[in-house]
Amino acid sequence: MSPRPDKRVGLDDLAAAIPSRSLLAIPADYGGPAIAASLALLRRGVRDLRLVTAPTSGLQADLLIGAGAVAEIETAGVALGEHGMAHRFRAAISAGTLKIKDATCPALHAGFQAAAKGVPFLPLRGILGSDLLRHRPDWTVIQNPLTEDSDPIVLVPAIHPDVALFHAALADRFGNVWVGVRRELLTLAQAARRTLVTVEAIYDGDLLADPLRAAGTIPHLYIEQVALVPGGTKPLAYDGHTPADDAALERYAEASRSQDGFAALLAEWLA
């Protein structure tokens, strides 16, 4: 049997694997947003990304949108949490320069789960009666075929990202990635055509052979590349590894109120 390839790469090489116009899936702020990789993408000049959030986003989406790198977003919400509105997202929507596909958290999770399961859609009830259905012609309401009673149900189509990008705690050199309880990241990796991950540390061994970590590990066959980037979510917190830099986040929230303020701060972060 030939040896398994080493999937470790540098941050710039990982960012180079995401072409312009990709359908790029990113996690919520609590799920490990790859901020360092996003800045590397912007240094490279990526354009016309189509973002899909799993299921919301904050700083990561606002950065990419403010830099002009995003043409479209499908999301259940973009905000900076306790630091307020995502001003560049809001400005782009108001100006009509960003196309938005409004969604809900359950609908996005259902779309990723459908792709991971290899089926064209999953049924969902919770958005029946919502005005979202008027704006999402791709969400189809049908009669439940398993009953003769009136029982409408919504079919949410599978979401197949070109690339999933997120940050995690550990990976080994084979590309196995430990995400612990963040099982939605496993679904994201299974749904995406390619998955790229930045990590806090490289595990010396095989994570799938570790009985304490195997159950929380995404197998290497779903992962294309991993890059060692300690603190890869900064200035956002990352689950016991990196505390939030509240001063930096507050500064971003204030600077991003205007495009000029955002541009000046972004230039500083990209330097």
GROMACS .gro file of N, CA, C and O in nm, residues 21 33 37 56 62 71 75 111 127 174 183 189-190 213 226 238 261:
model
   68
   21ARG      N    1  -1.483   3.343  -0.800
   21ARG     CA    2  -1.614   3.293  -0.841
   21ARG      C    3  -1.652   3.161  -0.775
   21ARG      O    4  -1.752   3.099  -0.811
   33PRO      N    5  -1.423   3.044   1.218
   33PRO     CA    6  -1.400   3.116   1.092
   33PRO      C    7  -1.250   3.134   1.066
   33PRO      O    8  -1.176   3.172   1.155
   37ALA      N    9  -0.691   3.302   0.683
   37ALA     CA   10  -0.702   3.256   0.544
   37ALA      C   11  -0.781   3.355   0.459
   37ALA      O   12  -0.751   3.375   0.341
   56THR      N   13  -2.474   3.136   0.982
   56THR     CA   14  -2.461   3.282   0.985
   56THR      C   15  -2.313   3.317   0.973
   56THR      O   16  -2.228   3.229   0.968
   62ASP      N   17  -1.814   4.009   0.655
   62ASP     CA   18  -1.809   4.154   0.641
   62ASP      C   19  -1.676   4.199   0.581
   62ASP      O   20  -1.672   4.290   0.497
   71ALA      N   21  -1.971   3.858  -0.461
   71ALA     CA   22  -2.079   3.900  -0.551
   71ALA      C   23  -2.215   3.861  -0.496
   71ALA      O   24  -2.316   3.926  -0.526
   75THR      N   25  -2.743   3.343   0.330
   75THR     CA   26  -2.715   3.349   0.473
   75THR      C   27  -2.842   3.362   0.554
   75THR      O   28  -2.944   3.412   0.505
  111GLY      N   29  -2.986   2.208   0.369
  111GLY     CA   30  -2.921   2.205   0.239
  111GLY      C   31  -2.786   2.137   0.243
  111GLY      O   32  -2.752   2.056   0.155
  127ILE      N   33  -4.035   2.671   0.786
  127ILE     CA   34  -4.047   2.796   0.711
  127ILE      C   35  -4.182   2.810   0.641
  127ILE      O   36  -4.206   2.910   0.573
  174PHE      N   37  -0.182   1.368   0.765
  174PHE     CA   38  -0.258   1.299   0.662
  174PHE      C   39  -0.383   1.376   0.621
  174PHE      O   40  -0.447   1.344   0.521
  183ARG      N   41  -1.994   1.923   1.506
  183ARG     CA   42  -2.030   1.823   1.406
  183ARG      C   43  -2.080   1.886   1.276
  183ARG      O   44  -2.079   1.822   1.171
  189ALA      N   45  -1.789   1.958   0.544
  189ALA     CA   46  -1.683   1.892   0.468
  189ALA      C   47  -1.740   1.784   0.376
  189ALA      O   48  -1.691   1.765   0.263
  190GLN      N   49  -1.840   1.714   0.422
  190GLN     CA   50  -1.902   1.610   0.339
  190GLN      C   51  -1.982   1.670   0.224
  190GLN      O   52  -1.994   1.610   0.118
  213ARG      N   53  -0.996   1.087   2.038
  213ARG     CA   54  -1.025   1.193   1.942
  213ARG      C   55  -1.092   1.143   1.813
  213ARG      O   56  -1.146   1.224   1.738
  226VAL      N   57  -0.445   2.119   0.471
  226VAL     CA   58  -0.447   2.181   0.604
  226VAL      C   59  -0.324   2.271   0.615
  226VAL      O   60  -0.218   2.241   0.561
  238TYR      N   61  -1.146   3.169   1.970
  238TYR     CA   62  -1.158   3.031   1.924
  238TYR      C   63  -1.150   2.935   2.041
  238TYR      O   64  -1.044   2.910   2.096
  261GLY      N   65  -1.298   5.434   0.616
  261GLY     CA   66  -1.246   5.383   0.742
  261GLY      C   67  -1.215   5.234   0.734
  261GLY      O   68  -1.112   5.188   0.784
   0.00000   0.00000   0.00000
